[in-house]
Amino acid sequence: MSILERFSYSGLESYKKCPAQFKFRYIDKIRKPDEGIEAFTGKRVHEALEFLYSEVQSGRLPFIDGILDHYEDIWKRKWHDRIAIAKRGERKEDYFHLGEDCIARFYRKNQPFAERVEGIELEMDFMLDGDESYRMKGIMDRLDHDGNGNYEIHDYKTGKRALSQNQADKDGQLALYQIALEQQREDVQDVSLVWHFVRYGIVVKSKRTKEQLQQLTGSMKKRINEIRLHEKQGSTFPAKESILCNWCYYWEECPQKQGSNPFIPNYQ
Ligand code: SF4
């Protein structure tokens, strides 16, 4: 059995982009205290929206001020001294306000939050093809269900780039959650995949056919097999340089780099 027993979509994507980075993070389990401010902001916005829907689920409709106060509170509480701003000229406050804007826009667009929300921040533990040796994990931002087997899997994105319809139709992450959902519930009739690009208030929806889900399962299994083969043979996980190196915290470990990442010097 591989030392990696459960895979995630983001882990498998990171293997595709740079096998060396994948190895440092997921096999060697080298944890860095550093965090990019984009990721930090994204997590706080997710938590604020989670709070919003947990209030709605408890029968309360919070005012926007209450959500923003919660956001400010968790931002301050979770702030630490290894958060990097890679882009020169940008400040901590800019990102804090960006998060506020995302939440306020989402609130305006979605109130009074009448969707039938079944779960928020749902942890998924599932198998590809029902095979125990291909276990996956993931967290669904939100799951809606109309009570008649029609589900919607929602995902919030705070990043700069919104997916085009074509990209959403090919994206694997929410499709994997659909596989998990269909494995865990018997009443699934129809599943929509819904992305909220909260920076712009853009919503993109997509659906998958059975064949597409099978194809995705096949490609994920293939990647897992490749990783296991590398591990078994003790072969190197190649370092693939790209623009993503600018956001990588493994320069000290990376055979292609020297010293620490100069793009992440700006601790606040
Ligand atoms: S610095 Fe670049 S090549 Fe090296 S591990 Fe990170 S992403 Fe890969």
PDB file of C-alpha atoms and ligand atoms in Angstrom:
ATOM      1  CA  MET A   1       0.000   0.000   0.000  1.00  0.00           C
ATOM      2  CA  SER A   2       1.240   3.432  -0.853  1.00  0.00           C
ATOM      3  CA  ILE A   3       2.140   5.713   2.019  1.00  0.00           C
ATOM      4  CA  LEU A   4      -0.487   7.891   0.415  1.00  0.00           C
ATOM      5  CA  GLU A   5      -3.781   6.240   1.161  1.00  0.00           C
ATOM      6  CA  ARG A   6      -6.129   8.994   0.198  1.00  0.00           C
ATOM      7  CA  PHE A   7      -5.741  11.430  -2.671  1.00  0.00           C
ATOM      8  CA  SER A   8      -7.360  14.771  -3.281  1.00  0.00           C
ATOM      9  CA  TYR A   9      -8.162  16.471  -6.552  1.00  0.00           C
ATOM     10  CA  SER A  10      -5.866  19.386  -5.708  1.00  0.00           C
ATOM     11  CA  GLY A  11      -3.054  16.961  -4.827  1.00  0.00           C
ATOM     12  CA  LEU A  12      -3.414  15.117  -8.116  1.00  0.00           C
ATOM     13  CA  GLU A  13      -3.512  18.419 -10.003  1.00  0.00           C
ATOM     14  CA  SER A  14      -0.337  19.543  -8.260  1.00  0.00           C
ATOM     15  CA  TYR A  15       1.314  16.290  -9.373  1.00  0.00           C
ATOM     16  CA  LYS A  16       0.399  17.124 -12.966  1.00  0.00           C
ATOM     17  CA  LYS A  17       1.869  20.620 -12.680  1.00  0.00           C
ATOM     18  CA  CYS A  18       5.047  19.658 -10.817  1.00  0.00           C
ATOM     19  CA  PRO A  19       5.694  16.111  -9.558  1.00  0.00           C
ATOM     20  CA  ALA A  20       8.536  17.358  -7.306  1.00  0.00           C
ATOM     21  CA  GLN A  21       6.284  19.838  -5.520  1.00  0.00           C
ATOM     22  CA  PHE A  22       3.705  17.077  -5.062  1.00  0.00           C
ATOM     23  CA  LYS A  23       6.336  14.837  -3.491  1.00  0.00           C
ATOM     24  CA  PHE A  24       7.591  17.503  -1.071  1.00  0.00           C
ATOM     25  CA  ARG A  25       4.087  18.268   0.072  1.00  0.00           C
ATOM     26  CA  TYR A  26       2.172  15.010   0.019  1.00  0.00           C
ATOM     27  CA  ILE A  27       4.795  12.248   0.333  1.00  0.00           C
ATOM     28  CA  ASP A  28       7.603  13.867   2.325  1.00  0.00           C
ATOM     29  CA  LYS A  29       4.943  15.900   4.140  1.00  0.00           C
ATOM     30  CA  ILE A  30       7.176  18.940   4.412  1.00  0.00           C
ATOM     31  CA  ARG A  31       4.963  21.605   5.906  1.00  0.00           C
ATOM     32  CA  LYS A  32       5.880  25.252   5.541  1.00  0.00           C
ATOM     33  CA  PRO A  33       4.528  27.961   7.804  1.00  0.00           C
ATOM     34  CA  ASP A  34       4.178  30.244   4.789  1.00  0.00           C
ATOM     35  CA  GLU A  35       0.923  31.069   3.127  1.00  0.00           C
ATOM     36  CA  GLY A  36       0.084  33.376   0.234  1.00  0.00           C
ATOM     37  CA  ILE A  37      -2.312  36.195   1.027  1.00  0.00           C
ATOM     38  CA  GLU A  38      -4.615  35.141  -1.828  1.00  0.00           C
ATOM     39  CA  ALA A  39      -5.092  31.733  -0.191  1.00  0.00           C
ATOM     40  CA  PHE A  40      -5.511  33.304   3.256  1.00  0.00           C
ATOM     41  CA  THR A  41      -8.184  35.693   1.957  1.00  0.00           C
ATOM     42  CA  GLY A  42      -9.951  32.886   0.091  1.00  0.00           C
ATOM     43  CA  LYS A  43     -10.185  30.769   3.247  1.00  0.00           C
ATOM     44  CA  ARG A  44     -11.638  33.645   5.286  1.00  0.00           C
ATOM     45  CA  VAL A  45     -14.255  34.384   2.603  1.00  0.00           C
ATOM     46  CA  HIS A  46     -15.218  30.694   2.573  1.00  0.00           C
ATOM     47  CA  GLU A  47     -15.575  30.741   6.354  1.00  0.00           C
ATOM     48  CA  ALA A  48     -17.734  33.870   6.210  1.00  0.00           C
ATOM     49  CA  LEU A  49     -20.063  32.244   3.647  1.00  0.00           C
ATOM     50  CA  GLU A  50     -20.122  29.080   5.732  1.00  0.00           C
ATOM     51  CA  PHE A  51     -21.176  31.185   8.715  1.00  0.00           C
ATOM     52  CA  LEU A  52     -23.853  32.879   6.598  1.00  0.00           C
ATOM     53  CA  TYR A  53     -25.423  29.578   5.556  1.00  0.00           C
ATOM     54  CA  SER A  54     -25.133  28.040   9.012  1.00  0.00           C
ATOM     55  CA  GLU A  55     -27.152  30.987  10.306  1.00  0.00           C
ATOM     56  CA  VAL A  56     -29.718  30.533   7.524  1.00  0.00           C
ATOM     57  CA  GLN A  57     -29.928  26.819   8.324  1.00  0.00           C
ATOM     58  CA  SER A  58     -30.619  27.690  11.949  1.00  0.00           C
ATOM     59  CA  GLY A  59     -33.557  29.822  10.857  1.00  0.00           C
ATOM     60  CA  ARG A  60     -31.848  33.218  11.169  1.00  0.00           C
ATOM     61  CA  LEU A  61     -31.155  35.623   8.335  1.00  0.00           C
ATOM     62  CA  PRO A  62     -28.155  37.659   9.387  1.00  0.00           C
ATOM     63  CA  PHE A  63     -27.669  41.220   8.163  1.00  0.00           C
ATOM     64  CA  ILE A  64     -24.685  41.846   5.938  1.00  0.00           C
ATOM     65  CA  ASP A  65     -23.037  43.776   8.795  1.00  0.00           C
ATOM     66  CA  GLY A  66     -23.092  40.648  10.958  1.00  0.00           C
ATOM     67  CA  ILE A  67     -21.370  38.605   8.238  1.00  0.00           C
ATOM     68  CA  LEU A  68     -18.741  41.281   7.665  1.00  0.00           C
ATOM     69  CA  ASP A  69     -18.081  41.548  11.411  1.00  0.00           C
ATOM     70  CA  HIS A  70     -17.575  37.796  11.512  1.00  0.00           C
ATOM     71  CA  TYR A  71     -15.187  38.045   8.539  1.00  0.00           C
ATOM     72  CA  GLU A  72     -13.158  40.785  10.229  1.00  0.00           C
ATOM     73  CA  ASP A  73     -13.015  38.808  13.446  1.00  0.00           C
ATOM     74  CA  ILE A  74     -11.688  35.599  11.821  1.00  0.00           C
ATOM     75  CA  TRP A  75      -9.311  37.609   9.612  1.00  0.00           C
ATOM     76  CA  LYS A  76      -7.734  39.190  12.710  1.00  0.00           C
ATOM     77  CA  ARG A  77      -7.761  35.994  14.746  1.00  0.00           C
ATOM     78  CA  LYS A  78      -6.140  33.857  12.066  1.00  0.00           C
ATOM     79  CA  TRP A  79      -3.631  36.364  10.751  1.00  0.00           C
ATOM     80  CA  HIS A  80      -0.022  35.187  11.275  1.00  0.00           C
ATOM     81  CA  ASP A  81       3.407  36.506  10.483  1.00  0.00           C
ATOM     82  CA  ARG A  82       4.223  34.183   7.573  1.00  0.00           C
ATOM     83  CA  ILE A  83       1.626  35.467   5.156  1.00  0.00           C
ATOM     84  CA  ALA A  84       3.292  36.647   1.997  1.00  0.00           C
ATOM     85  CA  ILE A  85       2.215  39.219  -0.526  1.00  0.00           C
ATOM     86  CA  ALA A  86       3.997  38.185  -3.699  1.00  0.00           C
ATOM     87  CA  LYS A  87       2.804  41.122  -5.766  1.00  0.00           C
ATOM     88  CA  ARG A  88       4.767  44.272  -5.209  1.00  0.00           C
ATOM     89  CA  GLY A  89       2.781  47.349  -4.336  1.00  0.00           C
ATOM     90  CA  GLU A  90      -0.179  45.455  -2.873  1.00  0.00           C
ATOM     91  CA  ARG A  91      -1.035  45.708   0.801  1.00  0.00           C
ATOM     92  CA  LYS A  92      -2.739  43.598   3.429  1.00  0.00           C
ATOM     93  CA  GLU A  93      -5.645  46.071   3.542  1.00  0.00           C
ATOM     94  CA  ASP A  94      -6.248  45.688  -0.202  1.00  0.00           C
ATOM     95  CA  TYR A  95      -6.854  41.975   0.271  1.00  0.00           C
ATOM     96  CA  PHE A  96      -8.974  42.464   3.363  1.00  0.00           C
ATOM     97  CA  HIS A  97     -11.256  44.840   1.428  1.00  0.00           C
ATOM     98  CA  LEU A  98     -11.283  42.517  -1.577  1.00  0.00           C
ATOM     99  CA  GLY A  99     -12.682  39.800   0.712  1.00  0.00           C
ATOM    100  CA  GLU A 100     -15.299  42.216   2.058  1.00  0.00           C
ATOM    101  CA  ASP A 101     -16.350  43.108  -1.488  1.00  0.00           C
ATOM    102  CA  CYS A 102     -16.672  39.426  -2.436  1.00  0.00           C
ATOM    103  CA  ILE A 103     -18.914  38.728   0.564  1.00  0.00           C
ATOM    104  CA  ALA A 104     -21.074  41.838   0.078  1.00  0.00           C
ATOM    105  CA  ARG A 105     -21.555  41.060  -3.617  1.00  0.00           C
ATOM    106  CA  PHE A 106     -22.476  37.457  -2.864  1.00  0.00           C
ATOM    107  CA  TYR A 107     -24.927  38.602  -0.199  1.00  0.00           C
ATOM    108  CA  ARG A 108     -26.653  41.115  -2.480  1.00  0.00           C
ATOM    109  CA  LYS A 109     -26.927  38.641  -5.308  1.00  0.00           C
ATOM    110  CA  ASN A 110     -28.176  35.667  -3.293  1.00  0.00           C
ATOM    111  CA  GLN A 111     -30.395  37.073  -0.553  1.00  0.00           C
ATOM    112  CA  PRO A 112     -32.796  35.933   0.888  1.00  0.00           C
ATOM    113  CA  PHE A 113     -30.928  32.599   0.604  1.00  0.00           C
ATOM    114  CA  ALA A 114     -34.017  30.550  -0.065  1.00  0.00           C
ATOM    115  CA  GLU A 115     -32.103  27.608  -1.588  1.00  0.00           C
ATOM    116  CA  ARG A 116     -32.689  24.262   0.049  1.00  0.00           C
ATOM    117  CA  VAL A 117     -29.251  23.818   1.500  1.00  0.00           C
ATOM    118  CA  GLU A 118     -28.506  20.295   2.611  1.00  0.00           C
ATOM    119  CA  GLY A 119     -24.948  20.765   3.808  1.00  0.00           C
ATOM    120  CA  ILE A 120     -22.058  23.174   4.044  1.00  0.00           C
ATOM    121  CA  GLU A 121     -18.364  22.334   4.073  1.00  0.00           C
ATOM    122  CA  LEU A 122     -19.177  18.670   3.608  1.00  0.00           C
ATOM    123  CA  GLU A 123     -16.247  16.306   3.932  1.00  0.00           C
ATOM    124  CA  MET A 124     -16.249  13.666   1.231  1.00  0.00           C
ATOM    125  CA  ASP A 125     -14.470  10.332   1.544  1.00  0.00           C
ATOM    126  CA  PHE A 126     -15.046   8.143  -1.488  1.00  0.00           C
ATOM    127  CA  MET A 127     -13.558   5.563  -3.831  1.00  0.00           C
ATOM    128  CA  LEU A 128     -12.997   5.605  -7.551  1.00  0.00           C
ATOM    129  CA  ASP A 129     -14.882   2.757  -9.207  1.00  0.00           C
ATOM    130  CA  GLY A 130     -15.838   1.619  -5.705  1.00  0.00           C
ATOM    131  CA  ASP A 131     -12.265   0.356  -5.302  1.00  0.00           C
ATOM    132  CA  GLU A 132     -10.838   0.733  -1.777  1.00  0.00           C
ATOM    133  CA  SER A 133      -7.316   1.165  -3.160  1.00  0.00           C
ATOM    134  CA  TYR A 134      -8.376   4.387  -4.920  1.00  0.00           C
ATOM    135  CA  ARG A 135      -9.653   6.401  -2.000  1.00  0.00           C
ATOM    136  CA  MET A 136     -10.210  10.115  -2.445  1.00  0.00           C
ATOM    137  CA  LYS A 137     -11.140  12.962  -0.152  1.00  0.00           C
ATOM    138  CA  GLY A 138     -12.466  16.445  -0.656  1.00  0.00           C
ATOM    139  CA  ILE A 139     -14.595  19.189   0.836  1.00  0.00           C
ATOM    140  CA  MET A 140     -17.758  20.365  -0.870  1.00  0.00           C
ATOM    141  CA  ASP A 141     -18.454  24.040  -0.160  1.00  0.00           C
ATOM    142  CA  ARG A 142     -22.213  23.607  -0.318  1.00  0.00           C
ATOM    143  CA  LEU A 143     -24.778  21.002  -1.359  1.00  0.00           C
ATOM    144  CA  ASP A 144     -28.350  21.942  -2.266  1.00  0.00           C
ATOM    145  CA  HIS A 145     -31.128  19.396  -2.702  1.00  0.00           C
ATOM    146  CA  ASP A 146     -34.741  19.979  -3.751  1.00  0.00           C
ATOM    147  CA  GLY A 147     -35.918  16.865  -1.895  1.00  0.00           C
ATOM    148  CA  ASN A 148     -36.631  15.000  -5.155  1.00  0.00           C
ATOM    149  CA  GLY A 149     -33.167  13.806  -6.064  1.00  0.00           C
ATOM    150  CA  ASN A 150     -32.074  16.995  -7.860  1.00  0.00           C
ATOM    151  CA  TYR A 151     -28.802  18.144  -6.376  1.00  0.00           C
ATOM    152  CA  GLU A 152     -26.539  21.138  -6.873  1.00  0.00           C
ATOM    153  CA  ILE A 153     -22.890  21.060  -5.872  1.00  0.00           C
ATOM    154  CA  HIS A 154     -21.676  24.618  -5.198  1.00  0.00           C
ATOM    155  CA  ASP A 155     -18.149  25.910  -5.089  1.00  0.00           C
ATOM    156  CA  TYR A 156     -16.924  29.403  -4.188  1.00  0.00           C
ATOM    157  CA  LYS A 157     -13.900  30.775  -5.974  1.00  0.00           C
ATOM    158  CA  THR A 158     -12.181  33.968  -4.885  1.00  0.00           C
ATOM    159  CA  GLY A 159      -9.370  33.858  -7.446  1.00  0.00           C
ATOM    160  CA  LYS A 160      -8.848  36.254 -10.295  1.00  0.00           C
ATOM    161  CA  ARG A 161      -9.746  33.928 -13.088  1.00  0.00           C
ATOM    162  CA  ALA A 162     -13.322  32.838 -13.685  1.00  0.00           C
ATOM    163  CA  LEU A 163     -13.788  29.647 -15.694  1.00  0.00           C
ATOM    164  CA  SER A 164     -15.323  29.935 -19.145  1.00  0.00           C
ATOM    165  CA  GLN A 165     -18.246  27.611 -19.864  1.00  0.00           C
ATOM    166  CA  ASN A 166     -15.908  25.421 -21.856  1.00  0.00           C
ATOM    167  CA  GLN A 167     -13.404  25.190 -18.991  1.00  0.00           C
ATOM    168  CA  ALA A 168     -16.161  24.488 -16.461  1.00  0.00           C
ATOM    169  CA  ASP A 169     -17.450  21.688 -18.688  1.00  0.00           C
ATOM    170  CA  LYS A 170     -14.033  20.045 -18.461  1.00  0.00           C
ATOM    171  CA  ASP A 171     -13.169  20.809 -14.828  1.00  0.00           C
ATOM    172  CA  GLY A 172     -12.626  17.738 -12.685  1.00  0.00           C
ATOM    173  CA  GLN A 173     -13.051  18.876  -9.087  1.00  0.00           C
ATOM    174  CA  LEU A 174     -16.818  19.221  -8.787  1.00  0.00           C
ATOM    175  CA  ALA A 175     -17.304  16.278 -11.151  1.00  0.00           C
ATOM    176  CA  LEU A 176     -15.375  14.161  -8.647  1.00  0.00           C
ATOM    177  CA  TYR A 177     -17.714  15.356  -5.913  1.00  0.00           C
ATOM    178  CA  GLN A 178     -20.593  14.230  -8.121  1.00  0.00           C
ATOM    179  CA  ILE A 179     -19.012  10.765  -8.226  1.00  0.00           C
ATOM    180  CA  ALA A 180     -18.822  10.871  -4.411  1.00  0.00           C
ATOM    181  CA  LEU A 181     -22.424  12.017  -4.093  1.00  0.00           C
ATOM    182  CA  GLU A 182     -23.754   9.298  -6.392  1.00  0.00           C
ATOM    183  CA  GLN A 183     -21.801   6.753  -4.397  1.00  0.00           C
ATOM    184  CA  GLN A 184     -23.197   7.933  -1.085  1.00  0.00           C
ATOM    185  CA  ARG A 185     -26.869   8.527  -1.929  1.00  0.00           C
ATOM    186  CA  GLU A 186     -29.373   6.367  -3.666  1.00  0.00           C
ATOM    187  CA  ASP A 187     -31.886   9.038  -4.629  1.00  0.00           C
ATOM    188  CA  VAL A 188     -29.671  11.045  -7.012  1.00  0.00           C
ATOM    189  CA  GLN A 189     -31.595  11.874 -10.207  1.00  0.00           C
ATOM    190  CA  ASP A 190     -29.804  14.916 -11.499  1.00  0.00           C
ATOM    191  CA  VAL A 191     -26.679  16.854 -10.497  1.00  0.00           C
ATOM    192  CA  SER A 192     -25.680  20.403 -11.437  1.00  0.00           C
ATOM    193  CA  LEU A 193     -22.209  21.718 -10.789  1.00  0.00           C
ATOM    194  CA  VAL A 194     -22.224  25.409  -9.845  1.00  0.00           C
ATOM    195  CA  TRP A 195     -19.248  27.737  -9.486  1.00  0.00           C
ATOM    196  CA  HIS A 196     -19.565  31.156  -7.859  1.00  0.00           C
ATOM    197  CA  PHE A 197     -16.754  33.464  -8.893  1.00  0.00           C
ATOM    198  CA  VAL A 198     -17.370  35.799  -6.012  1.00  0.00           C
ATOM    199  CA  ARG A 199     -14.929  38.487  -7.118  1.00  0.00           C
ATOM    200  CA  TYR A 200     -17.137  39.257 -10.096  1.00  0.00           C
ATOM    201  CA  GLY A 201     -20.530  37.888  -9.103  1.00  0.00           C
ATOM    202  CA  ILE A 202     -20.338  35.421 -11.995  1.00  0.00           C
ATOM    203  CA  VAL A 203     -22.078  32.045 -11.739  1.00  0.00           C
ATOM    204  CA  VAL A 204     -21.173  29.214 -14.123  1.00  0.00           C
ATOM    205  CA  LYS A 205     -23.100  25.924 -14.246  1.00  0.00           C
ATOM    206  CA  SER A 206     -22.295  22.605 -15.833  1.00  0.00           C
ATOM    207  CA  LYS A 207     -23.391  18.966 -15.960  1.00  0.00           C
ATOM    208  CA  ARG A 208     -21.652  15.680 -16.600  1.00  0.00           C
ATOM    209  CA  THR A 209     -22.700  12.599 -18.507  1.00  0.00           C
ATOM    210  CA  LYS A 210     -22.014   9.112 -17.161  1.00  0.00           C
ATOM    211  CA  GLU A 211     -19.344   8.658 -19.839  1.00  0.00           C
ATOM    212  CA  GLN A 212     -17.583  11.847 -18.780  1.00  0.00           C
ATOM    213  CA  LEU A 213     -17.564  10.708 -15.168  1.00  0.00           C
ATOM    214  CA  GLN A 214     -16.134   7.361 -16.226  1.00  0.00           C
ATOM    215  CA  GLN A 215     -13.429   9.096 -18.233  1.00  0.00           C
ATOM    216  CA  LEU A 216     -12.535  11.279 -15.276  1.00  0.00           C
ATOM    217  CA  THR A 217     -12.359   8.239 -13.000  1.00  0.00           C
ATOM    218  CA  GLY A 218     -10.034   6.559 -15.513  1.00  0.00           C
ATOM    219  CA  SER A 219      -7.687   9.537 -15.752  1.00  0.00           C
ATOM    220  CA  MET A 220      -7.526  10.001 -11.960  1.00  0.00           C
ATOM    221  CA  LYS A 221      -6.766   6.301 -11.471  1.00  0.00           C
ATOM    222  CA  LYS A 222      -4.069   6.495 -14.121  1.00  0.00           C
ATOM    223  CA  ARG A 223      -2.399   9.374 -12.301  1.00  0.00           C
ATOM    224  CA  ILE A 224      -2.595   7.554  -8.974  1.00  0.00           C
ATOM    225  CA  ASN A 225      -1.017   4.476 -10.585  1.00  0.00           C
ATOM    226  CA  GLU A 226       1.779   6.616 -11.979  1.00  0.00           C
ATOM    227  CA  ILE A 227       2.494   8.122  -8.554  1.00  0.00           C
ATOM    228  CA  ARG A 228       2.527   4.685  -6.945  1.00  0.00           C
ATOM    229  CA  LEU A 229       4.873   3.350  -9.583  1.00  0.00           C
ATOM    230  CA  HIS A 230       7.268   6.258  -8.968  1.00  0.00           C
ATOM    231  CA  GLU A 231       7.161   5.534  -5.243  1.00  0.00           C
ATOM    232  CA  LYS A 232       7.654   1.816  -5.705  1.00  0.00           C
ATOM    233  CA  GLN A 233      10.566   2.164  -8.072  1.00  0.00           C
ATOM    234  CA  GLY A 234      12.097   4.929  -6.009  1.00  0.00           C
ATOM    235  CA  SER A 235      12.388   7.032  -9.168  1.00  0.00           C
ATOM    236  CA  THR A 236      12.611  10.794  -9.008  1.00  0.00           C
ATOM    237  CA  PHE A 237       9.619  13.047  -9.157  1.00  0.00           C
ATOM    238  CA  PRO A 238      10.788  15.567 -11.764  1.00  0.00           C
ATOM    239  CA  ALA A 239      10.777  19.274 -10.962  1.00  0.00           C
ATOM    240  CA  LYS A 240       8.806  20.998 -13.716  1.00  0.00           C
ATOM    241  CA  GLU A 241       9.580  24.698 -13.769  1.00  0.00           C
ATOM    242  CA  SER A 242       6.817  27.111 -14.710  1.00  0.00           C
ATOM    243  CA  ILE A 243       5.316  30.446 -13.676  1.00  0.00           C
ATOM    244  CA  LEU A 244       3.898  28.567 -10.665  1.00  0.00           C
ATOM    245  CA  CYS A 245       7.411  28.437  -9.176  1.00  0.00           C
ATOM    246  CA  ASN A 246       6.828  32.066  -8.111  1.00  0.00           C
ATOM    247  CA  TRP A 247       4.203  30.823  -5.641  1.00  0.00           C
ATOM    248  CA  CYS A 248       6.068  27.678  -4.563  1.00  0.00           C
ATOM    249  CA  TYR A 249       7.405  27.365  -1.008  1.00  0.00           C
ATOM    250  CA  TYR A 250       9.798  24.507  -1.797  1.00  0.00           C
ATOM    251  CA  TRP A 251      12.697  26.363  -3.385  1.00  0.00           C
ATOM    252  CA  GLU A 252      15.064  25.133  -0.646  1.00  0.00           C
ATOM    253  CA  GLU A 253      14.184  21.508  -1.477  1.00  0.00           C
ATOM    254  CA  CYS A 254      13.861  21.928  -5.256  1.00  0.00           C
ATOM    255  CA  PRO A 255      16.797  20.681  -7.367  1.00  0.00           C
ATOM    256  CA  GLN A 256      16.057  23.358  -9.975  1.00  0.00           C
ATOM    257  CA  LYS A 257      16.310  26.278  -7.557  1.00  0.00           C
ATOM    258  CA  GLN A 258      18.812  27.856  -5.269  1.00  0.00           C
ATOM    259  CA  GLY A 259      18.089  29.635  -2.015  1.00  0.00           C
ATOM    260  CA  SER A 260      14.640  30.711  -0.981  1.00  0.00           C
ATOM    261  CA  ASN A 261      11.903  32.017  -3.226  1.00  0.00           C
ATOM    262  CA  PRO A 262      12.676  35.700  -3.950  1.00  0.00           C
ATOM    263  CA  PHE A 263       9.090  36.293  -5.034  1.00  0.00           C
ATOM    264  CA  ILE A 264       7.857  35.794  -1.484  1.00  0.00           C
ATOM    265  CA  PRO A 265       9.900  38.264   0.531  1.00  0.00           C
ATOM    266  CA  ASN A 266       7.235  40.631   1.632  1.00  0.00           C
ATOM    267  CA  TYR A 267       6.061  39.476   5.072  1.00  0.00           C
ATOM    268  CA  GLN A 268       3.623  41.863   6.679  1.00  0.00           C
TER     269      GLN A 268
HETATM  270  S1  SF4 B   1      10.109  25.611  -7.456  1.00  0.00           S
HETATM  271 FE1  SF4 B   1       9.025  25.117  -9.347  1.00  0.00          FE
HETATM  272  S2  SF4 B   1      10.056  23.312 -10.134  1.00  0.00           S
HETATM  273 FE2  SF4 B   1      10.656  23.520  -7.981  1.00  0.00          FE
HETATM  274  S3  SF4 B   1       9.222  22.272  -6.829  1.00  0.00           S
HETATM  275 FE3  SF4 B   1       8.389  24.320  -6.871  1.00  0.00          FE
HETATM  276  S4  SF4 B   1       7.017  24.371  -8.647  1.00  0.00           S
HETATM  277 FE4  SF4 B   1       8.362  22.594  -8.878  1.00  0.00          FE
END
